[in-house]
PDB file of C-alpha atoms in Angstrom:
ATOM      1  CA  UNK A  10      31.040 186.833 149.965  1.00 48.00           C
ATOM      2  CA  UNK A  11      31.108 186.240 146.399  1.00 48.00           C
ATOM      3  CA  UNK A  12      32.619 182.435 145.571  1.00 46.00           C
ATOM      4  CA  UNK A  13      35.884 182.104 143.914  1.00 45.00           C
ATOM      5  CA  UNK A  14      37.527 179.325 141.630  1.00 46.00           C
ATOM      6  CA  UNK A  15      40.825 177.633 142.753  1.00 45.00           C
ATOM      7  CA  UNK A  16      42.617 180.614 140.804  1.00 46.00           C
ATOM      8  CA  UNK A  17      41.045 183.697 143.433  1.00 47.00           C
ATOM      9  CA  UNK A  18      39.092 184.669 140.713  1.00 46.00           C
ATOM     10  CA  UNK A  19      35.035 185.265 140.869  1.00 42.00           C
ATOM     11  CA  UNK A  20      33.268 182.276 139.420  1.00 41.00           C
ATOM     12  CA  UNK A  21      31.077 185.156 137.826  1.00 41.00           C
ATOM     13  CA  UNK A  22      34.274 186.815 136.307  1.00 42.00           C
ATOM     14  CA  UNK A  23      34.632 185.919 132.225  1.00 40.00           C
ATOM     15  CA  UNK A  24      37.919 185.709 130.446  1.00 40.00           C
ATOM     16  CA  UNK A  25      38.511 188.112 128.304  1.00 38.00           C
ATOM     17  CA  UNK A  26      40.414 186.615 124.521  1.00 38.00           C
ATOM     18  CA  UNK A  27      43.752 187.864 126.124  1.00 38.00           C
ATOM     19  CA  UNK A  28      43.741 186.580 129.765  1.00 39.00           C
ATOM     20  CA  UNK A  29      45.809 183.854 130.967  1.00 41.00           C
ATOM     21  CA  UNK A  30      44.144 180.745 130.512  1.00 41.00           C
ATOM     22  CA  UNK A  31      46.600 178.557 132.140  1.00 40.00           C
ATOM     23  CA  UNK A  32      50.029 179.204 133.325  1.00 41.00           C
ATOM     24  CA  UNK A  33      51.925 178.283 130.377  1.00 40.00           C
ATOM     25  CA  UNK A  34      49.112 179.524 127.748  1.00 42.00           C
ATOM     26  CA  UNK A  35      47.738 182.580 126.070  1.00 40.00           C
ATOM     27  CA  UNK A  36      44.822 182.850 124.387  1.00 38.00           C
ATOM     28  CA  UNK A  37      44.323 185.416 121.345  1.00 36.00           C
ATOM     29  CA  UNK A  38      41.204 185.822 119.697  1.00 32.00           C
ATOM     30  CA  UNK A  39      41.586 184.858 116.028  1.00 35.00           C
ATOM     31  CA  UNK A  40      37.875 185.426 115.302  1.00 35.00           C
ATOM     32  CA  UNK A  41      37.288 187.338 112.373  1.00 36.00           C
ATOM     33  CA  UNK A  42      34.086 189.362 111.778  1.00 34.00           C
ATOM     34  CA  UNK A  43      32.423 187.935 108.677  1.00 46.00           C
ATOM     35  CA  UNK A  44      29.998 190.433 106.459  1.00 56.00           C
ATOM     36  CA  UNK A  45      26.465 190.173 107.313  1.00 70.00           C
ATOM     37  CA  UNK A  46      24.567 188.783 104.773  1.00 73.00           C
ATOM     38  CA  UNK A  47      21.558 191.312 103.650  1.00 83.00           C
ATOM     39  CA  UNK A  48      17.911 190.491 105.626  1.00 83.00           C
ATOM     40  CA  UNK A  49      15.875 188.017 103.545  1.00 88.00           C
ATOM     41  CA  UNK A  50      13.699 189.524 101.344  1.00 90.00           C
ATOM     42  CA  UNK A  51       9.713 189.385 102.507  1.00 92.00           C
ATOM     43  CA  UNK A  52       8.640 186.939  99.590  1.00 91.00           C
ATOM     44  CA  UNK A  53      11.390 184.351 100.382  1.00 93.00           C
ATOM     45  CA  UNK A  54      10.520 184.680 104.084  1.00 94.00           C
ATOM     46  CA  UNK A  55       6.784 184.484 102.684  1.00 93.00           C
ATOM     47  CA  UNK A  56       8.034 181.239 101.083  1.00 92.00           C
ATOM     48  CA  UNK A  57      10.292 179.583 103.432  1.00 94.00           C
ATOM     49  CA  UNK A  58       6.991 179.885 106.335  1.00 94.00           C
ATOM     50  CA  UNK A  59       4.470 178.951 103.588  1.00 91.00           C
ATOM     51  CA  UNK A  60       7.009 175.845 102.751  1.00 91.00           C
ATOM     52  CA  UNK A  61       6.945 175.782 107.075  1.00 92.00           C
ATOM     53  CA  UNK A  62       3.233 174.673 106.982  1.00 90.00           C
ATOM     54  CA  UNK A  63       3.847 172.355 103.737  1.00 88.00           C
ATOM     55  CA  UNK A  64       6.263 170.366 106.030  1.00 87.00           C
ATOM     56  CA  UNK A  65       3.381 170.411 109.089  1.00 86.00           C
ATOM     57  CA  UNK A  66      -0.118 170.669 108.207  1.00 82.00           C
ATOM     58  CA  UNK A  67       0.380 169.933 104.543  1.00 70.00           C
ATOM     59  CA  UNK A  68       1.833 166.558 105.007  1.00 70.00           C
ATOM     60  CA  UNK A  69      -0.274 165.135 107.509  1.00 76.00           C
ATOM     61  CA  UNK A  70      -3.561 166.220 105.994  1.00 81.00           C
ATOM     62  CA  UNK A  71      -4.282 164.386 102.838  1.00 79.00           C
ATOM     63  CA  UNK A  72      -5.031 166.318  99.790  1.00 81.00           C
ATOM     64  CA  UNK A  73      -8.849 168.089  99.428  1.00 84.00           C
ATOM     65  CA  UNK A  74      -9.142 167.834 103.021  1.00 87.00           C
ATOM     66  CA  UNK A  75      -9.708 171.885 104.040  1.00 89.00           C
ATOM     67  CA  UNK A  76      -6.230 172.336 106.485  1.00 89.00           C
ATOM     68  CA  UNK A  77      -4.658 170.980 103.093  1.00 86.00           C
ATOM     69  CA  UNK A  78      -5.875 173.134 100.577  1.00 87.00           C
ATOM     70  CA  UNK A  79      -5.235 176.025 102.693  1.00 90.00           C
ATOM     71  CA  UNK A  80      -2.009 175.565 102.947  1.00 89.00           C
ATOM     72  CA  UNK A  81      -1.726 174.618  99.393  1.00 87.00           C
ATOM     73  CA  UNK A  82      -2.942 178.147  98.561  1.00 89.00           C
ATOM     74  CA  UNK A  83      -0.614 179.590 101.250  1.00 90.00           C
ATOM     75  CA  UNK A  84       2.153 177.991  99.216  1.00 87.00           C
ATOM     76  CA  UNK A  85       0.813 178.542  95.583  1.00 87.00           C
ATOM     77  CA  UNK A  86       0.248 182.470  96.480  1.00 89.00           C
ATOM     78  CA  UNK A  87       4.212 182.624  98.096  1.00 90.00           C
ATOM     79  CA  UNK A  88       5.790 180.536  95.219  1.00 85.00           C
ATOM     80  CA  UNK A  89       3.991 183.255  92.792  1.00 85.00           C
ATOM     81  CA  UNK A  90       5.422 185.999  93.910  1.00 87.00           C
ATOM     82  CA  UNK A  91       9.368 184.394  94.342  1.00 86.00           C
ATOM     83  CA  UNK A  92       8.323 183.506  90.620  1.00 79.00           C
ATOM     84  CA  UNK A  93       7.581 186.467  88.891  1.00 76.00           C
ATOM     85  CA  UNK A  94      11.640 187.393  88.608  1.00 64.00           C
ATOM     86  CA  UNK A  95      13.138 183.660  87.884  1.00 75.00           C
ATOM     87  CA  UNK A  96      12.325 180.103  86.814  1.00 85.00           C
ATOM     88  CA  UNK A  97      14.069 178.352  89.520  1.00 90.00           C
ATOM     89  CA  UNK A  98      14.802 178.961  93.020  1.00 91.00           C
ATOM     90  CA  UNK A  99      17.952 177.501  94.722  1.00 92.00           C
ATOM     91  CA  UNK A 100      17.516 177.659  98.515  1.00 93.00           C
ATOM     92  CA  UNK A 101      21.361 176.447  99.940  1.00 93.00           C
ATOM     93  CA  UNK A 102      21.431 174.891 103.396  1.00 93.00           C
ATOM     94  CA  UNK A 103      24.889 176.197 105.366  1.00 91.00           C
ATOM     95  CA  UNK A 104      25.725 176.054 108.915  1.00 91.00           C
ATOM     96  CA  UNK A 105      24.470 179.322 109.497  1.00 93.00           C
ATOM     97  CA  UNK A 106      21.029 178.420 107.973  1.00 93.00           C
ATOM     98  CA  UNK A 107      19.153 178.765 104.659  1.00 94.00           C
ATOM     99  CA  UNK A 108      20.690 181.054 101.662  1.00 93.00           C
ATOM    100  CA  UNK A 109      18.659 182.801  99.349  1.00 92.00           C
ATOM    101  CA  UNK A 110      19.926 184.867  96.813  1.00 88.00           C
ATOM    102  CA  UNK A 111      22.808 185.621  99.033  1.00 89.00           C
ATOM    103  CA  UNK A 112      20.325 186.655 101.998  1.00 92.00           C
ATOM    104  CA  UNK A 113      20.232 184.202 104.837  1.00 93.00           C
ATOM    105  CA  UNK A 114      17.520 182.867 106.987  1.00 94.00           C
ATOM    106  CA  UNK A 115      19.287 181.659 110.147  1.00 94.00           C
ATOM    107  CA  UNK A 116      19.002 177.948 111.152  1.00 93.00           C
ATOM    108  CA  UNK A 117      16.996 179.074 114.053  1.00 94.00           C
ATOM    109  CA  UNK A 118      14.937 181.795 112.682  1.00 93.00           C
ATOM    110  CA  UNK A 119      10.754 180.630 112.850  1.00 92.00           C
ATOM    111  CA  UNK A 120      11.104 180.596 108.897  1.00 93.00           C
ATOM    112  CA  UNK A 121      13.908 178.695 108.605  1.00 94.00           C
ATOM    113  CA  UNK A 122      14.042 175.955 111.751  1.00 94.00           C
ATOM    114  CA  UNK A 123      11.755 173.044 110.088  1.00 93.00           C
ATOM    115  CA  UNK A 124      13.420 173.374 106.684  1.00 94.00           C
ATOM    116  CA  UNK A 125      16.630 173.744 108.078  1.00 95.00           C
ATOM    117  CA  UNK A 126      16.496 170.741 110.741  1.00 93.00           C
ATOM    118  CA  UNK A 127      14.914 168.593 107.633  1.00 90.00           C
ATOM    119  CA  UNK A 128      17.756 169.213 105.198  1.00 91.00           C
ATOM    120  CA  UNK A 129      20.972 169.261 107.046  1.00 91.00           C
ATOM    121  CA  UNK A 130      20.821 165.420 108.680  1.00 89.00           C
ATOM    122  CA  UNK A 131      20.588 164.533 105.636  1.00 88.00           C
ATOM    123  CA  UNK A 132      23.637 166.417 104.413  1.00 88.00           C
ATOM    124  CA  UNK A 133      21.397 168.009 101.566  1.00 87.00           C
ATOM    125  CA  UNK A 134      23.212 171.673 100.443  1.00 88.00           C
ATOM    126  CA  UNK A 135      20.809 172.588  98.006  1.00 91.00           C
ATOM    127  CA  UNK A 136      16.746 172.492  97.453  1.00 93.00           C
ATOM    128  CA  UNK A 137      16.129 173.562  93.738  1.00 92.00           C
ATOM    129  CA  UNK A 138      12.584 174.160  93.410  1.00 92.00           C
ATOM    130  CA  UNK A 139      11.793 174.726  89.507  1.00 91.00           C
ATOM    131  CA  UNK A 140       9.210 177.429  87.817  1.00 87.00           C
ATOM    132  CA  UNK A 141       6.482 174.635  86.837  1.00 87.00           C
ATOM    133  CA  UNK A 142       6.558 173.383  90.378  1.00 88.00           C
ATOM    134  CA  UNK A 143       3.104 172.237  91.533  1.00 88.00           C
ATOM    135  CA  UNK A 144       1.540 172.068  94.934  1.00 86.00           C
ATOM    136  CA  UNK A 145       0.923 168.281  94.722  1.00 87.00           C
ATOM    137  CA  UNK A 146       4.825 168.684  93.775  1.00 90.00           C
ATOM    138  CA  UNK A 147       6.258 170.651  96.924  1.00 88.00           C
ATOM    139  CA  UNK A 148       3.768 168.401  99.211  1.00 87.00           C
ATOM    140  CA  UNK A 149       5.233 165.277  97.198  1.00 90.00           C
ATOM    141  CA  UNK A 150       9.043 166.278  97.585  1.00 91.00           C
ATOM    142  CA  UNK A 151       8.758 167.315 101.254  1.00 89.00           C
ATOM    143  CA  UNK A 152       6.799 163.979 102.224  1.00 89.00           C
ATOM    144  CA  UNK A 153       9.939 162.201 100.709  1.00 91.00           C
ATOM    145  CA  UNK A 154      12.395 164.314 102.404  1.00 91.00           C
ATOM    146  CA  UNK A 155      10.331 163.705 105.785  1.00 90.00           C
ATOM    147  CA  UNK A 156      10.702 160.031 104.766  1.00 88.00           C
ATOM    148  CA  UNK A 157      14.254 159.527 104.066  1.00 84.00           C
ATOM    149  CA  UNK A 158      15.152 161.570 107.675  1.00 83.00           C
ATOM    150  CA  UNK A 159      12.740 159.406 109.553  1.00 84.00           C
ATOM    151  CA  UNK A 160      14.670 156.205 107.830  1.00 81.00           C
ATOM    152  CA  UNK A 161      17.968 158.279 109.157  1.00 78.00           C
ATOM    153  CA  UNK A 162      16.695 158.712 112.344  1.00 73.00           C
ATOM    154  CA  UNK A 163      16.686 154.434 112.899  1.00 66.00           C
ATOM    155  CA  UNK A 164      20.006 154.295 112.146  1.00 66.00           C
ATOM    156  CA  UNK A 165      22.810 154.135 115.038  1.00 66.00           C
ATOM    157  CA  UNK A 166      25.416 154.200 111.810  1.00 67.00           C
ATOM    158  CA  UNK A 167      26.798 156.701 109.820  1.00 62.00           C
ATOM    159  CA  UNK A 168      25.312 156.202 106.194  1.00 62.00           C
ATOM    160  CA  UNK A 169      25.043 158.632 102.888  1.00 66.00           C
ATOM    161  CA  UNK A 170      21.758 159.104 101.990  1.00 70.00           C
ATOM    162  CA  UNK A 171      20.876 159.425  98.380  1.00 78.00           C
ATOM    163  CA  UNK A 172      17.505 160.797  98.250  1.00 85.00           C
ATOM    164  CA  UNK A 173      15.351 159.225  95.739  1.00 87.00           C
ATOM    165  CA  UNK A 174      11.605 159.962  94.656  1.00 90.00           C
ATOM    166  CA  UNK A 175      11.388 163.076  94.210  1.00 92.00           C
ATOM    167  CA  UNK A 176       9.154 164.592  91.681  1.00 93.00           C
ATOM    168  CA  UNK A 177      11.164 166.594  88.741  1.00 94.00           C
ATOM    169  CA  UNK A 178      10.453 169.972  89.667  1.00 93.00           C
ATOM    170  CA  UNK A 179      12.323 169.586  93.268  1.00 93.00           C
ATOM    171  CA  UNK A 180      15.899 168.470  93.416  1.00 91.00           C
ATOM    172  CA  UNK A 181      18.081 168.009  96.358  1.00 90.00           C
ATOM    173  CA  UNK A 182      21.415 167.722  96.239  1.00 88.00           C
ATOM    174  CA  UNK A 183      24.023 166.093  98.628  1.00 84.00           C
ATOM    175  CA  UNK A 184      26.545 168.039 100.148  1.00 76.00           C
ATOM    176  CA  UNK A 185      29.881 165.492  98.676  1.00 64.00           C
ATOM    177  CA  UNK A 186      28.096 166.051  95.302  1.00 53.00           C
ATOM    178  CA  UNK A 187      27.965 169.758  95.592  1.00 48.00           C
ATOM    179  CA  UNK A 188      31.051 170.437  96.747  1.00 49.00           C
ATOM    180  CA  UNK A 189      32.664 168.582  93.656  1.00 47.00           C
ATOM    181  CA  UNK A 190      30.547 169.892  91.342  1.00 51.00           C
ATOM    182  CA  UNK A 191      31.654 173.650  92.728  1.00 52.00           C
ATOM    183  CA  UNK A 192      35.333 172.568  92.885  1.00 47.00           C
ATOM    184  CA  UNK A 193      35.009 171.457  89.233  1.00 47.00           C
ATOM    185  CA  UNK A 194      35.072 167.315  89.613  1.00 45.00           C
ATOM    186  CA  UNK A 195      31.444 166.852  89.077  1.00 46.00           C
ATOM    187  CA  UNK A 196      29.479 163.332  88.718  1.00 47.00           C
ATOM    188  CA  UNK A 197      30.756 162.852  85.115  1.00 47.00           C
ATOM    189  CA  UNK A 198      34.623 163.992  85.842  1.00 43.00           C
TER     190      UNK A 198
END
């Protein structure tokens, strides 16, 4: 005999967006299907696993040591090829995950996760990684990142983290600075 809720109804029975939720309440879906955004494209998914291994084996092995230069050439190889079309790369950080070029990597995708779960505690919306970008660079910027969200990790608070020392060629900006900038009241309105 299959077990029922105090309704009658099978406890393995789901609500469809129509059915009566309560007696006095309707529910109707308001969900709207949003476009899919196009598959990443095999060099930024080439660059988003080499940056993967920057954030693990890259910043735990110092550099010279053999783990790090592989990685280093992992990283130098990937960042070639995203840089043959474009001088800088803009990588956003959403809800959904990591936006490149309008393709997204989801937040949970193997490509994606470390990145992702690095950037949005620390309500960063954008990674800007320039053309002259070095390896010592990337290993530099994401050992700072790693940094300021161990700091946020102490904290019991809510607090705005600026992130400071980074190298030139990697910016990170905060997500109340880029959504003022987009909306037109930037830092100097």
């Amino acid at each position: 005999m299959a077990k029922t809720n105090r309704s009658g109804e099978s406890r393995h029975h789901k609500k469809t967006a129509t059915e009566q939720l309560s007696p006095t309440q309707n529910v109707v879906s308001t969900a709207v299907a949003e476009p899919e955004a196009p598959p990443l494209a095999p060099v930024h998914e080439d660059l988003l696993l080499a940056l993967d291994r920057m954030l693990t084996t890259g910043t735990y092995s110092p550099p010279g040591h053999a783990q790090y230069n592989a990685v280093a050439e992992e990283c130098t190889t990937a960042w070639s090829a995203v840089l043959r079309e474009r001088s800088l790369l803009t990588i956003e950080v959403t809800t959904e995950g990591l936006v490149i070029e309008g393709s997204l990597a989801p937040r949970d995708d193997r490509c994606a996760r470390r990145l992702y779960e690095l950037l949005e505690p620390l309500n960063q919306a954008l990674l800007e990684i320039a053309g002259d970008v070095t390896t010592a660079d990337l290993h530099a910027a994401l050992a700072t990142l790693k940094q300021h969200h161990k700091q946020l990790s102490g904290t019991r608070d809510y607090q705005e983290i600026e992130i400071e020392g980074m190298p030139e060629s990697v910016t990170a900006t905060g997500r109340s600075l880029y959504v003022r900038t987009r909306a037109g009241n930037g830092p100097d309105k």
